[in-house]
XYZ file of N, CA and C in Angstrom:
777
model
N -7.599 -193.155 275.603
C -8.822 -193.843 276.017
C -9.279 -193.369 277.393
N -10.598 -193.400 277.597
C -11.171 -193.000 278.881
C -10.665 -193.904 279.994
N -10.599 -195.212 279.709
C -10.174 -196.174 280.723
C -8.790 -195.826 281.256
N -7.856 -195.584 280.348
C -6.480 -195.300 280.756
C -6.395 -194.028 281.588
N -7.122 -192.998 281.159
C -7.087 -191.742 281.896
C -7.661 -191.865 283.290
N -8.792 -192.546 283.427
C -9.429 -192.694 284.729
C -8.590 -193.594 285.629
N -8.054 -194.684 285.071
C -7.206 -195.565 285.872
C -5.962 -194.842 286.350
N -5.405 -194.005 285.489
C -4.215 -193.239 285.890
C -4.550 -192.288 287.040
N -5.722 -191.681 286.954
C -6.128 -190.748 288.005
C -6.451 -191.463 289.309
N -6.897 -192.707 289.204
C -7.329 -193.457 290.387
C -6.293 -194.461 290.878
N -5.097 -194.467 290.302
C -4.149 -195.529 290.611
C -3.737 -195.546 292.080
N -3.601 -194.371 292.689
C -3.213 -194.345 294.103
C -4.316 -194.908 294.982
N -5.555 -194.522 294.697
C -6.669 -195.042 295.472
C -6.787 -196.546 295.348
N -6.644 -197.056 294.123
C -6.715 -198.500 293.909
C -5.578 -199.197 294.653
N -4.400 -198.567 294.624
C -3.265 -199.152 295.344
C -3.499 -199.227 296.844
N -4.033 -198.156 297.417
C -4.290 -198.166 298.856
C -5.391 -199.157 299.227
N -6.426 -199.277 298.408
C -7.455 -200.275 298.678
C -6.872 -201.690 298.585
N -5.947 -201.900 297.667
C -5.301 -203.206 297.548
C -4.513 -203.532 298.803
N -3.792 -202.538 299.311
C -3.050 -202.732 300.555
C -4.004 -203.039 301.712
N -5.135 -202.346 301.744
C -6.090 -202.540 302.839
C -6.693 -203.942 302.810
N -7.180 -204.367 301.653
C -7.841 -205.677 301.569
C -6.839 -206.805 301.792
N -5.701 -206.736 301.086
C -4.686 -207.784 301.253
C -4.095 -207.756 302.661
N -3.967 -206.569 303.244
C -3.445 -206.469 304.606
C -4.362 -207.100 305.630
N -5.661 -206.882 305.474
C -6.634 -207.525 306.369
C -6.549 -209.042 306.232
N -6.464 -209.518 304.988
C -6.371 -210.962 304.756
C -5.113 -211.533 305.407
N -3.991 -210.846 305.244
C -2.739 -211.323 305.832
C -2.800 -211.313 307.354
N -3.366 -210.259 307.916
C -3.442 -210.145 309.366
C -4.219 -211.309 309.973
N -5.373 -211.611 309.400
C -6.179 -212.706 309.946
C -5.535 -214.061 309.681
N -4.916 -214.226 308.515
C -4.257 -215.498 308.224
C -3.135 -215.768 309.218
N -2.414 -214.734 309.610
C -1.301 -214.913 310.546
C -1.760 -215.331 311.937
N -3.036 -215.125 312.247
C -3.562 -215.558 313.532
C -3.988 -217.027 313.515
N -3.968 -217.655 312.342
C -4.444 -219.033 312.256
C -3.659 -220.014 313.132
N -2.317 -219.948 313.180
C -1.596 -220.871 314.068
C -2.051 -220.778 315.519
N -2.372 -219.572 315.980
C -2.853 -219.416 317.352
C -4.215 -220.081 317.525
N -5.068 -219.984 316.492
C -6.385 -220.614 316.568
C -6.269 -222.127 316.698
N -5.240 -222.698 316.088
C -5.065 -224.154 316.164
C -4.728 -224.628 317.572
N -4.189 -223.745 318.384
C -3.841 -224.127 319.758
C -5.034 -224.029 320.702
N -6.144 -223.474 320.216
C -7.317 -223.282 321.062
C -8.314 -224.422 320.871
N -9.054 -224.714 321.905
C -10.108 -225.722 321.837
C -11.375 -225.039 321.330
N -11.482 -224.954 320.008
C -12.612 -224.225 319.428
C -13.948 -224.928 319.677
N -13.925 -226.251 319.746
C -15.172 -226.981 320.008
C -15.752 -226.605 321.368
N -14.891 -226.527 322.359
C -15.361 -226.149 323.690
C -15.808 -224.692 323.713
N -15.105 -223.862 322.951
C -15.433 -222.445 322.918
C -16.809 -222.202 322.300
N -17.163 -223.016 321.318
C -18.422 -222.826 320.609
C -19.577 -223.627 321.197
N -19.264 -224.467 322.181
C -20.300 -225.349 322.741
C -21.439 -224.571 323.391
N -21.168 -223.364 323.848
C -22.191 -222.577 324.535
C -23.152 -221.892 323.565
N -22.829 -221.914 322.264
C -23.689 -221.269 321.272
C -24.660 -222.279 320.679
N -25.871 -221.849 320.333
C -26.814 -222.752 319.654
C -26.222 -223.251 318.335
N -26.509 -224.490 317.995
C -25.954 -225.080 316.780
C -26.363 -224.297 315.535
N -27.584 -223.805 315.520
C -28.061 -223.055 314.353
C -27.238 -221.785 314.138
N -26.870 -221.136 315.241
C -26.062 -219.920 315.143
C -24.664 -220.257 314.638
N -24.083 -221.316 315.174
C -22.741 -221.737 314.772
C -22.699 -222.056 313.286
N -23.692 -222.796 312.801
C -23.722 -223.170 311.391
C -23.979 -221.963 310.491
N -24.897 -221.100 310.917
C -25.258 -219.944 310.088
C -24.080 -218.993 309.906
N -23.276 -218.828 310.939
C -22.153 -217.894 310.879
C -20.862 -218.542 310.408
N -20.898 -219.849 310.110
C -19.721 -220.519 309.595
C -18.698 -220.893 310.639
N -19.086 -220.873 311.902
C -18.139 -221.182 312.958
C -17.855 -222.676 313.088
N -18.686 -223.496 312.471
C -18.527 -224.944 312.619
C -17.238 -225.448 311.964
N -16.673 -224.689 311.014
C -15.449 -225.106 310.331
C -14.256 -224.250 310.746
N -14.341 -223.654 311.916
C -13.333 -222.692 312.361
C -11.949 -223.305 312.525
N -11.873 -224.595 312.823
C -10.586 -225.217 313.116
C -9.750 -225.493 311.867
N -10.366 -225.486 310.679
C -9.611 -225.728 309.451
C -9.168 -224.398 308.848
N -8.115 -224.458 308.060
C -7.620 -223.237 307.435
C -8.653 -222.588 306.531
N -9.315 -223.398 305.712
C -10.319 -222.874 304.798
C -11.511 -222.303 305.560
N -11.954 -223.036 306.579
C -13.091 -222.563 307.370
C -12.768 -221.273 308.110
N -11.545 -221.179 308.586
C -11.128 -219.960 309.299
C -11.116 -218.755 308.361
N -10.575 -218.931 307.153
C -10.550 -217.828 306.196
C -11.950 -217.467 305.723
N -12.824 -218.460 305.617
C -14.203 -218.157 305.230
C -14.859 -217.260 306.278
N -14.669 -217.583 307.543
C -15.331 -216.836 308.606
C -14.760 -215.421 308.748
N -13.448 -215.278 308.561
C -12.808 -213.992 308.846
C -12.628 -213.123 307.605
N -11.949 -213.666 306.604
C -11.587 -212.864 305.428
C -12.713 -212.805 304.411
N -13.141 -213.971 303.925
C -14.110 -214.006 302.837
C -15.538 -213.767 303.305
N -15.825 -214.109 304.535
C -17.194 -213.970 305.009
C -17.491 -212.694 305.758
N -16.445 -211.984 306.210
C -16.737 -210.826 307.056
C -15.804 -209.638 306.775
N -14.651 -209.594 307.417
C -13.865 -208.363 307.418
C -13.279 -208.050 306.039
N -12.607 -209.019 305.420
C -12.048 -208.778 304.103
C -13.121 -208.429 303.090
N -14.232 -209.152 303.160
C -15.361 -208.875 302.280
C -15.884 -207.458 302.493
N -16.003 -207.030 303.745
C -16.534 -205.704 304.047
C -15.636 -204.602 303.494
N -14.322 -204.771 303.613
C -13.394 -203.770 303.096
C -13.485 -203.694 301.575
N -13.577 -204.864 300.918
C -13.684 -204.858 299.463
C -14.995 -204.225 299.007
N -16.076 -204.507 299.703
C -17.365 -203.915 299.343
C -17.309 -202.396 299.494
N -16.648 -201.911 300.540
C -16.490 -200.462 300.705
C -15.742 -199.866 299.518
N -14.709 -200.567 299.051
C -13.969 -200.131 297.869
C -14.883 -200.090 296.644
N -15.669 -201.148 296.441
C -16.531 -201.249 295.262
C -17.641 -200.210 295.277
N -18.264 -200.021 296.436
C -19.343 -199.037 296.547
C -18.811 -197.629 296.296
N -17.662 -197.315 296.881
C -17.076 -196.001 296.685
C -16.719 -195.742 295.227
N -16.112 -196.748 294.583
C -15.743 -196.585 293.180
C -16.978 -196.456 292.302
N -17.972 -197.298 292.541
C -19.177 -197.248 291.732
C -19.908 -195.919 291.843
N -19.974 -195.371 293.046
C -20.667 -194.099 293.259
C -19.886 -192.921 292.692
N -18.575 -193.023 292.653
C -17.736 -191.897 292.244
C -17.571 -191.802 290.728
N -17.538 -192.921 290.027
C -17.100 -192.921 288.632
C -17.980 -192.095 287.716
N -19.274 -192.019 287.971
C -20.131 -191.137 287.183
C -20.721 -190.041 288.072
N -21.472 -190.434 289.102
C -22.165 -189.441 289.930
C -21.190 -188.513 290.639
N -20.129 -189.066 291.222
C -19.174 -188.236 291.946
C -18.477 -187.241 291.041
N -18.049 -187.704 289.884
C -17.348 -186.801 288.975
C -18.312 -185.828 288.312
N -19.555 -186.230 288.160
C -20.547 -185.289 287.637
C -20.796 -184.159 288.629
N -20.943 -184.496 289.909
C -21.154 -183.465 290.928
C -19.948 -182.529 291.038
N -18.754 -183.079 290.801
C -17.537 -182.269 290.894
C -17.254 -181.486 289.607
N -18.076 -181.699 288.578
C -17.889 -181.007 287.308
C -16.792 -181.582 286.442
N -16.299 -182.787 286.792
C -15.189 -183.391 286.045
C -15.651 -184.222 284.856
N -16.950 -184.520 284.799
C -17.469 -185.328 283.690
C -17.779 -184.467 282.465
N -17.796 -183.164 282.673
C -18.226 -182.248 281.614
C -17.358 -182.340 280.373
N -16.034 -182.426 280.544
C -15.139 -182.460 279.397
C -15.369 -183.696 278.537
N -15.585 -184.829 279.176
C -15.827 -186.056 278.415
C -17.140 -185.980 277.637
N -18.193 -185.484 278.291
C -19.497 -185.433 277.638
C -19.556 -184.340 276.565
N -18.707 -183.326 276.698
C -18.671 -182.265 275.696
C -17.819 -182.649 274.491
N -16.932 -183.614 274.658
C -16.058 -184.069 273.575
C -16.854 -184.952 272.608
N -16.296 -185.187 271.417
C -16.982 -186.062 270.448
C -16.878 -187.537 270.833
N -17.395 -187.853 271.995
C -17.388 -189.223 272.518
C -18.819 -189.556 272.937
N -19.294 -190.703 272.562
C -20.674 -191.065 272.869
C -20.850 -191.358 274.354
N -22.057 -191.168 274.833
C -22.353 -191.523 276.226
C -22.187 -193.025 276.444
N -22.465 -193.795 275.419
C -22.279 -195.253 275.533
C -20.835 -195.576 275.876
N -19.908 -194.934 275.188
C -18.490 -195.188 275.452
C -18.107 -194.720 276.846
N -18.570 -193.547 277.237
C -18.270 -193.039 278.578
C -18.752 -194.020 279.636
N -19.987 -194.493 279.484
C -20.576 -195.391 280.480
C -19.821 -196.721 280.533
N -19.564 -197.319 279.361
C -18.955 -198.651 279.329
C -17.491 -198.620 279.746
N -16.752 -197.584 279.342
C -15.337 -197.545 279.713
C -15.163 -197.254 281.198
N -16.030 -196.458 281.761
C -15.958 -196.238 283.209
C -16.392 -197.497 283.969
N -17.268 -198.281 283.363
C -17.620 -199.569 283.965
C -16.411 -200.494 283.998
N -15.603 -200.477 282.952
C -14.375 -201.273 282.936
C -13.441 -200.847 284.068
N -13.387 -199.547 284.329
C -12.566 -199.054 285.446
C -13.061 -199.635 286.770
N -14.394 -199.710 286.932
C -14.952 -200.308 288.150
C -14.517 -201.763 288.284
N -14.586 -202.524 287.191
C -14.176 -203.928 287.233
C -12.714 -204.054 287.652
N -11.875 -203.173 287.105
C -10.457 -203.214 287.442
C -10.200 -202.763 288.873
N -10.944 -201.758 289.322
C -10.742 -201.232 290.680
C -11.074 -202.273 291.736
N -11.976 -203.189 291.414
C -12.307 -204.274 292.344
C -11.363 -205.461 292.145
N -10.914 -205.672 290.919
C -10.069 -206.830 290.619
C -8.683 -206.724 291.241
N -8.085 -205.537 291.223
C -6.705 -205.402 291.711
C -6.581 -205.764 293.193
N -7.462 -205.255 294.087
C -7.365 -205.689 295.488
C -7.589 -207.189 295.673
N -8.470 -207.771 294.867
C -8.726 -209.207 294.989
C -7.504 -210.008 294.534
N -6.869 -209.586 293.455
C -5.662 -210.272 292.991
C -4.548 -210.171 294.032
N -4.414 -209.004 294.651
C -3.408 -208.840 295.703
C -3.701 -209.782 296.870
N -4.974 -209.918 297.194
C -5.377 -210.818 298.277
C -5.074 -212.265 297.932
N -5.341 -212.651 296.689
C -5.055 -214.024 296.255
C -3.568 -214.333 296.386
N -2.721 -213.421 295.953
C -1.276 -213.646 296.035
C -0.831 -213.774 297.484
N -1.301 -212.876 298.335
C -0.906 -212.894 299.754
C -1.364 -214.188 300.418
N -2.603 -214.577 300.187
C -3.128 -215.774 300.839
C -2.490 -217.053 300.289
N -2.145 -217.063 299.011
C -1.475 -218.235 298.449
C -0.108 -218.436 299.099
N 0.599 -217.330 299.311
C 1.909 -217.422 299.973
C 1.751 -217.861 301.425
N 0.823 -217.248 302.154
C 0.632 -217.596 303.566
C 0.056 -218.995 303.741
N -0.721 -219.449 302.775
C -1.233 -220.818 302.820
C -0.080 -221.808 302.854
N 0.940 -221.569 302.038
C 2.101 -222.452 302.010
C 2.958 -222.292 303.264
N 3.137 -221.059 303.697
C 4.003 -220.798 304.858
C 3.382 -221.325 306.142
N 2.089 -221.138 306.315
C 1.401 -221.499 307.558
C 0.768 -222.884 307.519
N 0.948 -223.584 306.409
C 0.398 -224.934 306.262
C -1.103 -224.969 306.533
N -1.828 -224.072 305.887
C -3.272 -224.006 306.067
C -4.007 -225.077 305.257
N -3.301 -225.674 304.290
C -3.790 -226.816 303.520
C -5.086 -226.495 302.750
N -5.075 -225.342 302.098
C -6.219 -224.951 301.274
C -5.857 -225.209 299.817
N -6.641 -226.010 299.082
C -6.353 -226.222 297.660
C -6.332 -224.895 296.916
N -5.356 -224.706 296.053
C -5.224 -223.440 295.344
C -6.446 -223.153 294.479
N -7.086 -224.218 293.981
C -8.300 -224.031 293.197
C -9.430 -223.445 294.029
N -9.551 -223.902 295.274
C -10.573 -223.346 296.168
C -10.266 -221.892 296.520
N -8.991 -221.609 296.739
C -8.602 -220.247 297.088
C -8.864 -219.294 295.915
N -8.498 -219.741 294.717
C -8.748 -218.916 293.532
C -10.245 -218.751 293.291
N -11.009 -219.841 293.494
C -12.452 -219.763 293.316
C -13.098 -218.810 294.304
N -12.616 -218.833 295.547
C -13.161 -217.926 296.557
C -12.858 -216.475 296.202
N -11.656 -216.220 295.667
C -11.307 -214.852 295.271
C -12.139 -214.408 294.068
N -12.404 -215.327 293.141
C -13.267 -214.994 292.011
C -14.673 -214.648 292.493
N -15.182 -215.456 293.436
C -16.509 -215.181 293.991
C -16.526 -213.839 294.722
N -15.456 -213.544 295.457
C -15.363 -212.262 296.159
C -15.376 -211.103 295.168
N -14.634 -211.265 294.066
C -14.622 -210.227 293.036
C -16.018 -210.029 292.442
N -16.699 -211.119 292.126
C -18.041 -211.013 291.553
C -19.011 -210.340 292.521
N -18.907 -210.672 293.796
C -19.787 -210.046 294.776
C -19.493 -208.551 294.875
N -18.218 -208.198 294.921
C -17.860 -206.782 294.968
C -18.330 -206.043 293.729
N -18.160 -206.661 292.566
C -18.604 -206.042 291.317
C -20.124 -205.860 291.318
N -20.845 -206.844 291.832
C -22.307 -206.750 291.867
C -22.769 -205.564 292.702
N -22.229 -205.439 293.907
C -22.612 -204.323 294.765
C -22.133 -203.003 294.168
N -20.916 -202.990 293.639
C -20.393 -201.788 293.015
C -21.189 -201.381 291.787
N -21.662 -202.370 291.012
C -22.452 -202.073 289.819
C -23.792 -201.441 290.181
N -24.357 -201.853 291.300
C -25.606 -201.238 291.750
C -25.364 -199.764 292.085
N -24.285 -199.476 292.806
C -23.939 -198.078 293.104
C -23.678 -197.298 291.819
N -22.964 -197.921 290.895
C -22.641 -197.278 289.619
C -23.918 -196.954 288.851
N -24.844 -197.904 288.796
C -26.094 -197.707 288.060
C -26.954 -196.623 288.693
N -27.047 -196.631 290.008
C -27.843 -195.609 290.699
C -27.225 -194.232 290.484
N -25.900 -194.153 290.506
C -25.232 -192.891 290.232
C -25.495 -192.408 288.813
N -25.518 -193.339 287.867
C -25.794 -192.974 286.480
C -27.240 -192.536 286.301
N -28.140 -193.148 287.066
C -29.562 -192.803 286.967
C -29.881 -191.459 287.603
N -29.232 -191.162 288.724
C -29.600 -189.985 289.517
C -28.602 -188.840 289.435
N -27.332 -189.151 289.181
C -26.300 -188.126 289.226
C -25.957 -187.687 290.630
N -26.367 -188.462 291.630
C -26.150 -188.105 293.038
C -25.284 -189.161 293.718
N -24.093 -188.749 294.101
C -23.146 -189.679 294.714
C -23.662 -190.211 296.048
N -24.279 -189.351 296.847
C -24.787 -189.785 298.150
C -25.835 -190.881 298.019
N -26.727 -190.722 297.059
C -27.760 -191.733 296.847
C -27.137 -193.043 296.381
N -26.153 -192.944 295.504
C -25.480 -194.144 295.010
C -24.751 -194.874 296.137
N -24.068 -194.112 296.990
C -23.378 -194.722 298.133
C -24.358 -195.415 299.070
N -25.451 -194.725 299.388
C -26.430 -195.281 300.319
C -27.081 -196.537 299.760
N -27.358 -196.545 298.465
C -27.999 -197.714 297.861
C -27.076 -198.922 297.876
N -25.826 -198.735 297.459
C -24.881 -199.843 297.451
C -24.600 -200.382 298.845
N -24.341 -199.477 299.777
C -24.071 -199.904 301.151
C -25.294 -200.563 301.772
N -26.470 -199.998 301.509
C -27.697 -200.585 302.050
C -27.949 -201.981 301.517
N -27.710 -202.181 300.223
C -27.883 -203.520 299.643
C -26.935 -204.519 300.288
N -25.675 -204.120 300.491
C -24.696 -205.022 301.101
C -25.107 -205.414 302.514
N -25.555 -204.451 303.307
C -25.967 -204.729 304.687
C -27.199 -205.629 304.713
N -28.187 -205.308 303.896
C -29.404 -206.124 303.850
C -29.103 -207.543 303.372
N -28.221 -207.666 302.384
C -27.866 -208.987 301.867
C -27.176 -209.826 302.944
N -26.277 -209.202 303.688
C -25.593 -209.923 304.762
C -26.570 -210.328 305.861
N -27.436 -209.411 306.250
C -28.420 -209.702 307.290
C -29.349 -210.844 306.873
N -29.844 -210.789 305.648
C -30.776 -211.808 305.176
C -30.129 -213.178 305.109
N -28.828 -213.224 304.806
C -28.166 -214.511 304.603
C -28.052 -215.338 305.883
N -27.942 -214.660 307.041
C -27.862 -215.442 308.282
C -29.151 -215.370 309.096
N -29.913 -214.293 308.953
C -31.173 -214.193 309.687
C -32.218 -215.147 309.131
N -32.168 -215.384 307.805
C -33.131 -216.297 307.199
C -33.075 -217.699 307.784
N -31.920 -218.368 307.769
C -31.826 -219.703 308.359
C -32.142 -219.731 309.854
N -31.731 -218.711 310.589
C -31.990 -218.682 312.024
C -33.485 -218.591 312.324
N -34.221 -217.898 311.460
C -35.655 -217.708 311.668
C -36.495 -218.700 310.862
N -35.838 -219.747 310.324
C -36.526 -220.735 309.481
C -37.185 -220.069 308.279
N -36.540 -219.056 307.756
C -37.009 -218.372 306.547
C -35.937 -218.533 305.475
N -35.787 -219.757 304.991
C -34.726 -220.039 304.030
C -34.876 -219.235 302.746
N -36.099 -218.870 302.394
C -36.314 -218.083 301.181
C -35.626 -216.727 301.277
N -35.500 -216.206 302.518
C -34.862 -214.915 302.705
C -33.388 -214.989 302.333
N -32.749 -216.082 302.729
C -31.348 -216.271 302.352
C -31.213 -216.505 300.852
N -32.171 -217.197 300.257
C -32.064 -217.569 298.845
C -32.104 -216.374 297.906
N -32.621 -215.230 298.366
C -32.662 -214.041 297.513
C -31.554 -213.057 297.862
N -30.644 -213.454 298.719
C -29.571 -212.564 299.162
C -28.335 -212.717 298.274
N -27.838 -211.635 297.682
C -26.592 -211.722 296.915
C -25.407 -212.209 297.765
N -25.418 -211.876 299.051
C -24.345 -212.367 299.914
C -24.405 -213.889 300.037
N -25.599 -214.432 300.122
C -25.766 -215.887 300.211
C -25.314 -216.547 298.913
N -25.617 -215.923 297.787
C -25.136 -216.466 296.515
C -23.618 -216.519 296.501
N -23.022 -215.495 297.072
C -21.564 -215.428 297.100
C -20.942 -216.383 298.114
N -21.413 -216.345 299.357
C -20.715 -217.020 300.460
C -21.437 -218.225 301.023
N -22.710 -218.423 300.676
C -23.468 -219.511 301.294
C -22.886 -220.885 301.052
N -22.248 -221.070 299.895
C -21.639 -222.362 299.573
C -20.234 -222.500 300.161
N -19.721 -221.429 300.738
C -18.371 -221.400 301.302
C -17.344 -221.822 300.249
N -17.130 -221.018 299.231
C -16.264 -221.439 298.116
C -14.833 -221.770 298.508
N -14.295 -221.123 299.535
C -12.929 -221.442 299.938
C -12.861 -222.808 300.609
N -13.990 -223.291 301.107
C -14.059 -224.616 301.730
C -14.466 -225.675 300.717
N -15.504 -225.389 299.934
C -16.118 -226.397 299.068
C -15.864 -226.198 297.577
N -15.221 -225.116 297.203
C -15.022 -224.834 295.794
C -16.124 -223.937 295.243
N -15.918 -223.457 294.041
C -16.824 -222.487 293.424
C -18.122 -223.156 292.977
N -19.246 -222.502 293.271
C -20.560 -222.947 292.801
C -20.936 -222.063 291.611
N -20.879 -222.617 290.414
C -21.080 -221.826 289.205
C -22.494 -221.259 289.128
N -23.484 -222.026 289.578
C -24.866 -221.550 289.485
C -25.081 -220.309 290.345
N -24.486 -220.278 291.525
C -24.613 -219.104 292.392
C -23.892 -217.899 291.777
N -22.750 -218.153 291.145
C -22.051 -217.054 290.485
C -22.882 -216.506 289.324
N -23.641 -217.394 288.678
C -24.519 -216.954 287.605
C -25.571 -215.982 288.087
N -26.052 -216.165 289.312
C -27.033 -215.233 289.876
C -26.413 -213.857 290.094
N -25.169 -213.841 290.559
C -24.481 -212.549 290.743
C -24.268 -211.854 289.399
N -23.875 -212.623 288.393
C -23.670 -212.049 287.064
C -24.982 -211.486 286.516
N -26.075 -212.209 286.743
C -27.380 -211.748 286.265
C -27.781 -210.432 286.923
N -27.627 -210.358 288.246
C -27.970 -209.127 288.952
C -27.088 -207.971 288.482
N -25.810 -208.251 288.270
C -24.910 -207.220 287.761
C -25.370 -206.730 286.392
N -25.746 -207.671 285.533
C -26.214 -207.300 284.202
C -27.458 -206.439 284.241
N -28.402 -206.775 285.115
C -29.626 -205.984 285.248
C -29.288 -204.571 285.721
N -28.416 -204.468 286.718
C -28.034 -203.150 287.237
C -27.348 -202.316 286.164
N -26.397 -202.920 285.447
C -25.657 -202.199 284.406
C -26.591 -201.730 283.301
N -27.505 -202.610 282.881
C -28.437 -202.244 281.812
C -29.372 -201.120 282.242
N -29.839 -201.180 283.483
C -30.736 -200.133 283.983
C -30.019 -198.791 284.074
N -28.806 -198.808 284.601
C -28.034 -197.570 284.685
C -27.725 -197.006 283.313
N -27.427 -197.865 282.359
C -27.132 -197.428 280.994
C -28.350 -196.753 280.358
N -29.500 -197.383 280.548
C -30.743 -196.819 280.016
C -30.990 -195.424 280.593
N -30.806 -195.279 281.891
C -31.050 -193.988 282.527
C -30.008 -192.952 282.143
N -28.751 -193.340 282.024
C -27.683 -192.405 281.712
C -27.853 -191.817 280.310
N -28.321 -192.626 279.371
C -28.508 -192.131 278.004
C -29.631 -191.098 277.904
N -30.595 -191.173 278.821
C -31.790 -190.336 278.719
C -31.804 -189.149 279.678
N -30.899 -189.145 280.656
C -30.945 -188.120 281.690
C -30.180 -186.874 281.293
N -30.704 -185.714 281.665
C -29.968 -184.466 281.531
C -28.953 -184.398 282.661
N -27.684 -184.388 282.324
C -26.658 -184.383 283.365
C -26.422 -182.974 283.875
N -25.829 -182.911 285.062
C -25.586 -181.615 285.709
C -24.213 -181.070 285.323
N -23.942 -181.069 284.025
C -22.645 -180.558 283.547
C -22.858 -179.495 282.503
């Protein structure tokens, strides 16, 4: 199967991304006891309330709020998105530019199968680092007494996976449409940056509609590690992913590839 072959070829990369994402999560979680010794209220008093709320700093003193601000809302999320964008851009466009897609397309295998099985690889490439992060944080939650319900932690990891898949699917679709890895990388990374910017700039500028159309806001605006999973927001991510996948599929079936 295509899935098995591609996963075998990418297993080291997926492993290193898993170490990176879970390592970032562990590093920040280990700093939580030190945060509890600090007077965070006094530290944040100099910032405008709107800024504190928009960036999630208002819940910094709790374990869930701390992980939302550091792991799920910023650094851990950024590392996972980099993994997803890279995988999405490489799986079709990157291998096409390198001439590695030629054997699959020349074999008696339909383009539909090539596209869908490589999409499964993308889902797995994002899922493995998230699962590693869930395991690490579940252990540290118990060790450090962060008092985060396991359901909230699992829900936050599911939301993180969906967000990564959404951004990665956009890169994957653009790569399938254009056959250009650079364009796919730029599109996925650009969407992630714009989504993050819109999610906090909108409320600060009294432009709530700007946040409401941001995939990052759909993912993190409800603070799933604090409040639990919001199914309706996850539905928006799934919808955007579906649109991207369908568009890329349509273009891949009709495009003359560079192989």
